[in-house]
Tab-separated table of C-alpha atoms and ligand atoms in Angstrom:
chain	number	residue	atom	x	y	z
A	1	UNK	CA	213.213	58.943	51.277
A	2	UNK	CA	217.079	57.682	51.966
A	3	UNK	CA	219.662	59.954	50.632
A	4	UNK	CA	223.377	57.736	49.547
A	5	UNK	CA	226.306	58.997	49.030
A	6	UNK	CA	228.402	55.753	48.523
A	7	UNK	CA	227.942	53.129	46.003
A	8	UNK	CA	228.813	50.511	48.852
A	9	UNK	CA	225.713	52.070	51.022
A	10	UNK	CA	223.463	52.003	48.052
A	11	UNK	CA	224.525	47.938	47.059
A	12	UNK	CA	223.341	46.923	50.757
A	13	UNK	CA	220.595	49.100	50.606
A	14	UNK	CA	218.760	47.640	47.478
A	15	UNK	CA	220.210	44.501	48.301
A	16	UNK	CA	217.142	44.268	50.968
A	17	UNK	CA	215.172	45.694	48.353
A	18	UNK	CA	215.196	43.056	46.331
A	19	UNK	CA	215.400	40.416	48.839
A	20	UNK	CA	211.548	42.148	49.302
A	21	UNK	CA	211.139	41.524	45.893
A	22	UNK	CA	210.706	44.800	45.065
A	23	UNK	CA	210.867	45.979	41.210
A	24	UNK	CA	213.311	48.957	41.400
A	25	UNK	CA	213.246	51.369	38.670
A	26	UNK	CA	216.078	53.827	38.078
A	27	UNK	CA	215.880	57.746	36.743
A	28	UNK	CA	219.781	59.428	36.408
A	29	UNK	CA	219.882	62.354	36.008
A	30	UNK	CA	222.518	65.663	36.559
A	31	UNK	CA	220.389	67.476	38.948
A	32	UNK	CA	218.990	71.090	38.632
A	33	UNK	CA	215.694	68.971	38.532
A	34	UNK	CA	212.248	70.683	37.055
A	35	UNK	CA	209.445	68.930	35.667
A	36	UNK	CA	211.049	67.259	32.891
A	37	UNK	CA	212.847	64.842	35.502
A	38	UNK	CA	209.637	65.053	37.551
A	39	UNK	CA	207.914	63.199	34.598
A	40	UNK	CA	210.142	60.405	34.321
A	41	UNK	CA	209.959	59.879	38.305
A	42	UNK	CA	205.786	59.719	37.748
A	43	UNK	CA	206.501	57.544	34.850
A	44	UNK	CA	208.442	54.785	36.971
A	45	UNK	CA	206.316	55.492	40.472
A	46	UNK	CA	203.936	53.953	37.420
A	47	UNK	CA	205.758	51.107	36.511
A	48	UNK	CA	207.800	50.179	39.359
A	49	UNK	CA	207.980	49.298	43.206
A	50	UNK	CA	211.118	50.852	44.321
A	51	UNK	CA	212.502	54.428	42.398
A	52	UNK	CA	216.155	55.445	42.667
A	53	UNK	CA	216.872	58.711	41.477
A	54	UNK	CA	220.791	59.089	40.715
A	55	UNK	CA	221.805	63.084	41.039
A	56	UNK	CA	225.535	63.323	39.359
A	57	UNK	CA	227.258	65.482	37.089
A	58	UNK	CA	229.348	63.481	35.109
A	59	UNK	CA	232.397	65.025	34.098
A	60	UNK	CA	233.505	62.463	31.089
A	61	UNK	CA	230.266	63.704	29.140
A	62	UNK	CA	231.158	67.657	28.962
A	63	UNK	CA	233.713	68.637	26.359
A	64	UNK	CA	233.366	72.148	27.473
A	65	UNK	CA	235.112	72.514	31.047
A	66	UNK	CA	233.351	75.979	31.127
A	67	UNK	CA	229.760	74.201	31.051
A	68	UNK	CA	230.502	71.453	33.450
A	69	UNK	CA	232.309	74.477	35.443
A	70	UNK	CA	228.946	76.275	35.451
A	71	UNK	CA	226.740	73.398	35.265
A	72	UNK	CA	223.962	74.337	37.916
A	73	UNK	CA	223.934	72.776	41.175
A	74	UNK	CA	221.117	73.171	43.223
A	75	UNK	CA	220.725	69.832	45.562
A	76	UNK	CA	218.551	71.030	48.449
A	77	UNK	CA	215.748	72.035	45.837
A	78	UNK	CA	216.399	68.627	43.986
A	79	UNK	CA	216.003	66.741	47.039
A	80	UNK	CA	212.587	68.157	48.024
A	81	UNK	CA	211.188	67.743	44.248
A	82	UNK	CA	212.188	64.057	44.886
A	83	UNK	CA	210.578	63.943	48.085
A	84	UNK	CA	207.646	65.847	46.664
A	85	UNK	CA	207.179	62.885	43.567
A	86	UNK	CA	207.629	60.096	45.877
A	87	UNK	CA	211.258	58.949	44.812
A	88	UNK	CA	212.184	56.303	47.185
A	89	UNK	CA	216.103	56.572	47.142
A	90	UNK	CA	218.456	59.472	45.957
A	91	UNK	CA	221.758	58.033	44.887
A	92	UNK	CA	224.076	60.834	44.774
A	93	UNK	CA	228.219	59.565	44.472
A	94	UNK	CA	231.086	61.345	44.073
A	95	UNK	CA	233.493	60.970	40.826
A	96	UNK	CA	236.289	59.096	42.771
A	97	UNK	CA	233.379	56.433	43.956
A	98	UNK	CA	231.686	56.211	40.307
A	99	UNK	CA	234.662	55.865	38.331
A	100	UNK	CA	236.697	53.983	40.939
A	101	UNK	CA	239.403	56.509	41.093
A	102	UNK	CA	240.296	58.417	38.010
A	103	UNK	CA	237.100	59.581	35.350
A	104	UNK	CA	238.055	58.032	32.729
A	105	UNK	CA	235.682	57.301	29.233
A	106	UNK	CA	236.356	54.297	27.062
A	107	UNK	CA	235.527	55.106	23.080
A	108	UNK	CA	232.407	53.809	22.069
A	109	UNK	CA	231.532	53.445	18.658
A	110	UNK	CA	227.746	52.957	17.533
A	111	UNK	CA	228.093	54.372	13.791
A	112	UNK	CA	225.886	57.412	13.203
A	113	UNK	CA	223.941	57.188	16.652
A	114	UNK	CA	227.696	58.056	18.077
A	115	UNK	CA	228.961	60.362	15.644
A	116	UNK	CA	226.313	62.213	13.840
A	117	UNK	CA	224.881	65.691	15.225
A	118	UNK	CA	225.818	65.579	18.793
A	119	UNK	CA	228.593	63.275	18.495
A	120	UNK	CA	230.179	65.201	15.811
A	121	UNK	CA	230.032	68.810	17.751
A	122	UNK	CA	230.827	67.407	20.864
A	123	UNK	CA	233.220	64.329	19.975
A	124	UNK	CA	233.869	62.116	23.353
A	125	UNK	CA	230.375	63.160	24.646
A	126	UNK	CA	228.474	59.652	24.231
A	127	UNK	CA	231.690	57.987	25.354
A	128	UNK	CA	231.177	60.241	28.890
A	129	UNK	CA	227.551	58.977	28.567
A	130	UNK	CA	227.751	55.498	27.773
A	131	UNK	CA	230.760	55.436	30.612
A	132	UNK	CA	228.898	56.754	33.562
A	133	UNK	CA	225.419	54.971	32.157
A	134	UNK	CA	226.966	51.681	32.338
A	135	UNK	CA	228.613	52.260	35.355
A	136	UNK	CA	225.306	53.148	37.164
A	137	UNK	CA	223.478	50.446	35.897
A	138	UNK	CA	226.147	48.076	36.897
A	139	UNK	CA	225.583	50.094	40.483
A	140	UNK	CA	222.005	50.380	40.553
A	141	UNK	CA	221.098	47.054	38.572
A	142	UNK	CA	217.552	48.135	38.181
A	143	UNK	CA	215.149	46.433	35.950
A	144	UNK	CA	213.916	49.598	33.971
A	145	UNK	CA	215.613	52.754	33.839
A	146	UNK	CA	213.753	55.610	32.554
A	147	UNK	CA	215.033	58.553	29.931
A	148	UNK	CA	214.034	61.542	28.107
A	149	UNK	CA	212.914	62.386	24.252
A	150	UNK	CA	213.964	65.428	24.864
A	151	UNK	CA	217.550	63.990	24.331
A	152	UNK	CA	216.468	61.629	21.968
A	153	UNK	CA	219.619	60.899	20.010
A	154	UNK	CA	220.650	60.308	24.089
A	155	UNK	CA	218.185	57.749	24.699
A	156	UNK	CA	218.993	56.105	20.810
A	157	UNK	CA	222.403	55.743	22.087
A	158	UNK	CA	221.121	54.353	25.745
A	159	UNK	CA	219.114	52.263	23.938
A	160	UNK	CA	221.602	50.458	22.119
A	161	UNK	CA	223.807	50.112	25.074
A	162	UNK	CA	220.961	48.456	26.643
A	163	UNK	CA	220.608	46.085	23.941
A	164	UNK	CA	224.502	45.449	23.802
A	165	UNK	CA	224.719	44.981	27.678
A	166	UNK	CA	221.853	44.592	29.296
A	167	UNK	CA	219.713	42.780	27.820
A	168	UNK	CA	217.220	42.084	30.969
A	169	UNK	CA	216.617	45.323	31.551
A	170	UNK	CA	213.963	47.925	30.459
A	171	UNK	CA	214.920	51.259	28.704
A	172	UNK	CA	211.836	53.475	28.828
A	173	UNK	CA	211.780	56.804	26.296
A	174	UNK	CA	209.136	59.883	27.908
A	175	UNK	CA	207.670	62.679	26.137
A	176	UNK	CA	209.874	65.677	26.099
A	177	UNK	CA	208.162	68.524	28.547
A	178	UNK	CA	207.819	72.392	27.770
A	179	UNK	CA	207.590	75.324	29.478
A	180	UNK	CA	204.078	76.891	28.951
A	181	UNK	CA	206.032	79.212	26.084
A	182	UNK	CA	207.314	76.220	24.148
A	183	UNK	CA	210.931	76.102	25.338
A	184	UNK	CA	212.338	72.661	26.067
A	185	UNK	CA	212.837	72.317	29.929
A	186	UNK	CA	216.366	71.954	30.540
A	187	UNK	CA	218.395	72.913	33.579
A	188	UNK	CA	220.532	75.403	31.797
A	189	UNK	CA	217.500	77.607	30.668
A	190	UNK	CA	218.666	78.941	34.031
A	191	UNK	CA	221.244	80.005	32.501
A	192	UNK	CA	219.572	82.113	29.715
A	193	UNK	CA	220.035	85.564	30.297
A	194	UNK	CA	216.984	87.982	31.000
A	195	UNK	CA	215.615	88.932	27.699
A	196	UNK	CA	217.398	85.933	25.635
A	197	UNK	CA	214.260	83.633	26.017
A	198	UNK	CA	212.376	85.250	23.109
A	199	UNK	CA	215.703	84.350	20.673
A	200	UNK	CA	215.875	81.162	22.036
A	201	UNK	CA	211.636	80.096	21.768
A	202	UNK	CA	212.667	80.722	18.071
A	203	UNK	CA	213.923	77.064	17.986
A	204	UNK	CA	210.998	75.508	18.863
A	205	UNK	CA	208.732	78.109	16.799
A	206	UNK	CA	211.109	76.551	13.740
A	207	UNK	CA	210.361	73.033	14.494
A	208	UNK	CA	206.476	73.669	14.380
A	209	UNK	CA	206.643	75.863	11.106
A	210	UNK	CA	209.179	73.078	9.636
A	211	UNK	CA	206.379	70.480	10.863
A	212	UNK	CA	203.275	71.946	9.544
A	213	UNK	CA	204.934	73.347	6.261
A	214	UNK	CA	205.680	68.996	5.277
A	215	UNK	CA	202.514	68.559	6.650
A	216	UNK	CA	200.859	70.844	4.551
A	217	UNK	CA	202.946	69.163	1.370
A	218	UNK	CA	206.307	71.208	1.182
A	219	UNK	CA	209.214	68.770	0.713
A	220	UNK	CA	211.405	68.242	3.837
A	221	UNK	CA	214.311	69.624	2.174
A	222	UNK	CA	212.353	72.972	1.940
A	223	UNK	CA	211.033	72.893	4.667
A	224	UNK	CA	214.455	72.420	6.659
A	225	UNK	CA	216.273	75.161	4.644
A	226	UNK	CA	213.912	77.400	4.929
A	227	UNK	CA	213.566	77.377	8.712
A	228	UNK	CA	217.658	76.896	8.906
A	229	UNK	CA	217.613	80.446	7.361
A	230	UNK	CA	215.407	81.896	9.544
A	231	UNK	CA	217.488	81.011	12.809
A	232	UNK	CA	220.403	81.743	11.186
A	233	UNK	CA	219.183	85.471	10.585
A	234	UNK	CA	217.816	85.568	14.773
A	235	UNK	CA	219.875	87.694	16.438
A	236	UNK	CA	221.710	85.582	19.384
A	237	UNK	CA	221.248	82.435	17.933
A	238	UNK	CA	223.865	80.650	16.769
A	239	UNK	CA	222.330	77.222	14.982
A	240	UNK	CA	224.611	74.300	14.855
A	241	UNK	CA	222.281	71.874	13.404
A	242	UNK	CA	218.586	71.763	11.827
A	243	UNK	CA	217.789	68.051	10.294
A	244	UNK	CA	215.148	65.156	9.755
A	245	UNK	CA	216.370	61.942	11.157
A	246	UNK	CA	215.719	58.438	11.363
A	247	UNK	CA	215.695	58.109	15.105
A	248	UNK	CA	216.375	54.277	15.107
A	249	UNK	CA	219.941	55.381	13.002
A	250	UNK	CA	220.296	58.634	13.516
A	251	UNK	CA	220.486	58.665	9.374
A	252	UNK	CA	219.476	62.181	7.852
A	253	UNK	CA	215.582	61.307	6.277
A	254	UNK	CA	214.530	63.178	2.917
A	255	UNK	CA	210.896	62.534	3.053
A	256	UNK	CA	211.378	59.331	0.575
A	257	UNK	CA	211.108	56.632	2.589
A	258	UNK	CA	208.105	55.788	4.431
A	259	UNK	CA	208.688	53.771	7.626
A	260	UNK	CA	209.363	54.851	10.650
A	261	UNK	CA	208.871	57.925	12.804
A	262	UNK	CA	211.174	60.226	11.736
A	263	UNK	CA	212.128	63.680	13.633
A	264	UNK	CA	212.947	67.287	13.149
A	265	UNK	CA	216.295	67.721	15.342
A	266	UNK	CA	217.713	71.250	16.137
A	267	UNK	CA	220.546	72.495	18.371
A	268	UNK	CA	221.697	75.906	18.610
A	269	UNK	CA	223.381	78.329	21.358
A	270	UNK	CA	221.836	80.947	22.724
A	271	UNK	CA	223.363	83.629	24.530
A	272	UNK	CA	226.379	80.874	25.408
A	273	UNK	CA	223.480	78.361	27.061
A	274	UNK	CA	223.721	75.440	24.240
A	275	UNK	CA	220.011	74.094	23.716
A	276	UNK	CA	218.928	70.844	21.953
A	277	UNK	CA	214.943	70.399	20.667
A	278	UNK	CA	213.183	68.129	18.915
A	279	UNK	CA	209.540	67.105	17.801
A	280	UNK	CA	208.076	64.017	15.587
A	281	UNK	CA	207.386	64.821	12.255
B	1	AMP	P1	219.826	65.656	32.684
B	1	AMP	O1	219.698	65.948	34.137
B	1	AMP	O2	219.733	66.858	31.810
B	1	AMP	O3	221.015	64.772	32.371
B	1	AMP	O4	218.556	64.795	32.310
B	1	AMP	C1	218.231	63.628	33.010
B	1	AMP	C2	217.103	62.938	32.281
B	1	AMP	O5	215.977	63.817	32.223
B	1	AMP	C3	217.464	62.587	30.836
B	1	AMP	O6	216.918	61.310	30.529
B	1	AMP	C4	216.799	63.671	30.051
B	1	AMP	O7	216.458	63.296	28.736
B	1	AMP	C5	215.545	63.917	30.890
B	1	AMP	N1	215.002	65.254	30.610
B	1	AMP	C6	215.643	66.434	30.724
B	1	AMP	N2	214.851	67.445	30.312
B	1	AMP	C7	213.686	66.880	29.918
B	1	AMP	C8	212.470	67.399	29.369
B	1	AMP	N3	212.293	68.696	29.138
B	1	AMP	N4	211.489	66.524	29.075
B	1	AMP	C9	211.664	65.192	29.291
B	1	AMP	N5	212.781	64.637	29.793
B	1	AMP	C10	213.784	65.476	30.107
């Protein structure tokens, strides 16, 4: 497995690749890897000849300097899991080499997929995303890149970006992956303090009830409010959104209409560690 550090390393590098004609496939992610990334690698070992894993925190996506501050860094351990899952390549830049000097985010607007939910409590995040998304697929050029569910309005967004500006290439959505408890994976469960978890497996313990409850016939409106009480009222949680959405528009769904695969969304911050879920209704 070849570890780069500059973009110029990584063009020559895959520039043999391809001359191979090898298929190369292309996972970013922030580091403070678990299984969640470990999926997506399997996923594109699957699908592709040649996997680059990108390891970067991108500044222009946090609006919180005290989260990318803290963000977990923990590169050694990353760089054996990637070894481990058979990742060809680990492309991991520096800021200056990314952004070509200053990190810098152009606005983006995509109507609701950029400013509903997590565009509206943290405004400039999708511009930091779409910004350092296009800039490694400019870097990488791969012909499928692979993302999580688990930040679904994320991959919506990616998605459309894709369509706008890449049109060649392959965006590729996988399952969001749990803990054995229920909690989402993410790296900053790290960051949950000991005896926190139990508030924060409430969110996902919501989603389910809030699932089966409109599965069992109570009206998505209900269903929501109900469960948007009941994390309001857990101690240590503090719930910034509960909805049904229309993942193709982000648009809040009501139960009425009857395409589509609409989800439950939920984000909330536990004991200072924000955490986004989600399931299909
Ligand atoms: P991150 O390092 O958090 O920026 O995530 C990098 C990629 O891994 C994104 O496409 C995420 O959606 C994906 N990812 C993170 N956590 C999970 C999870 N629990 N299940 C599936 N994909 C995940």
């Amino acid at each position: 497995m070849e570890v780069i550090r500059a973009k110029s390393d990584l063009a020559l590098a895959l520039k043999n690749r391809r001359f191979l004609r090898m298929e190369v496939g292309f996972v970013p992610t922030m580091g403070a890897l678990h299984e969640g990334h470990a999926s997506l690698i399997r996923r594109a070992k699957k699908e592709v000849s040649f996997v680059v894993l990108s390891i970067f925190v991108n500044p222009t996506q946090f609006t919180d300097s005290g989260d990318f501050n803290s963000y977990p860094s923990t590169l050694a351990s990353d760089l054996e899991l990637a070894r481990e899952e058979g990742v060809d390549l680990v492309f991991v830049p520096q800021a200056e080499d990314v952004y070509d000097g200053g990190a810098h985010a152009k606005r983006m607007d995509y109507g609701r997929l950029t400013s509903a939910f997590e565009g509206r409590k943290r405004p400039g995040h999708f511009d930091g995303v779409i910004e350092v998304v296009r800039r490694l697929f400019n870097i990488v050029q791969p012909s499928s890149s692979f993302f999580g569910e688990k930040d679904l309005q994320q991959l919506q967004v990616i998605r459309h970006l894709g369509k706008a500006e890449f049109p060649s290439m392959k965006i590729v959505g996988c399952g969001l992956i749990r803990d054995a408890d229920g909690l989402a994976m993410s790296s900053r469960n790290i960051r949950i303090r000991e005896g926190f978890r139990d508030h924060a497996l409430k969110i996902n313990s919501c989603l389910l009830e809030a699932k089966n409850a409109i599965a069992a016939g109570l009206r998505v409106e209900e269903a929501l409010a109900l469960q948007r009480l009941i994390l309001e009222d857990e101690p240590h949680v503090e719930l910034e959104y509960f909805a049904a959405v229309d993942p193709d528009t982000f648009e809040e769904y009501f139960g009425q209409e009857t395409e589509g695969r609409p989800f439950l969304i939920v984000a909330a911050v536990v004991s200072g560690v924000r955490l986004i879920d989600n399931c299909l209704l």
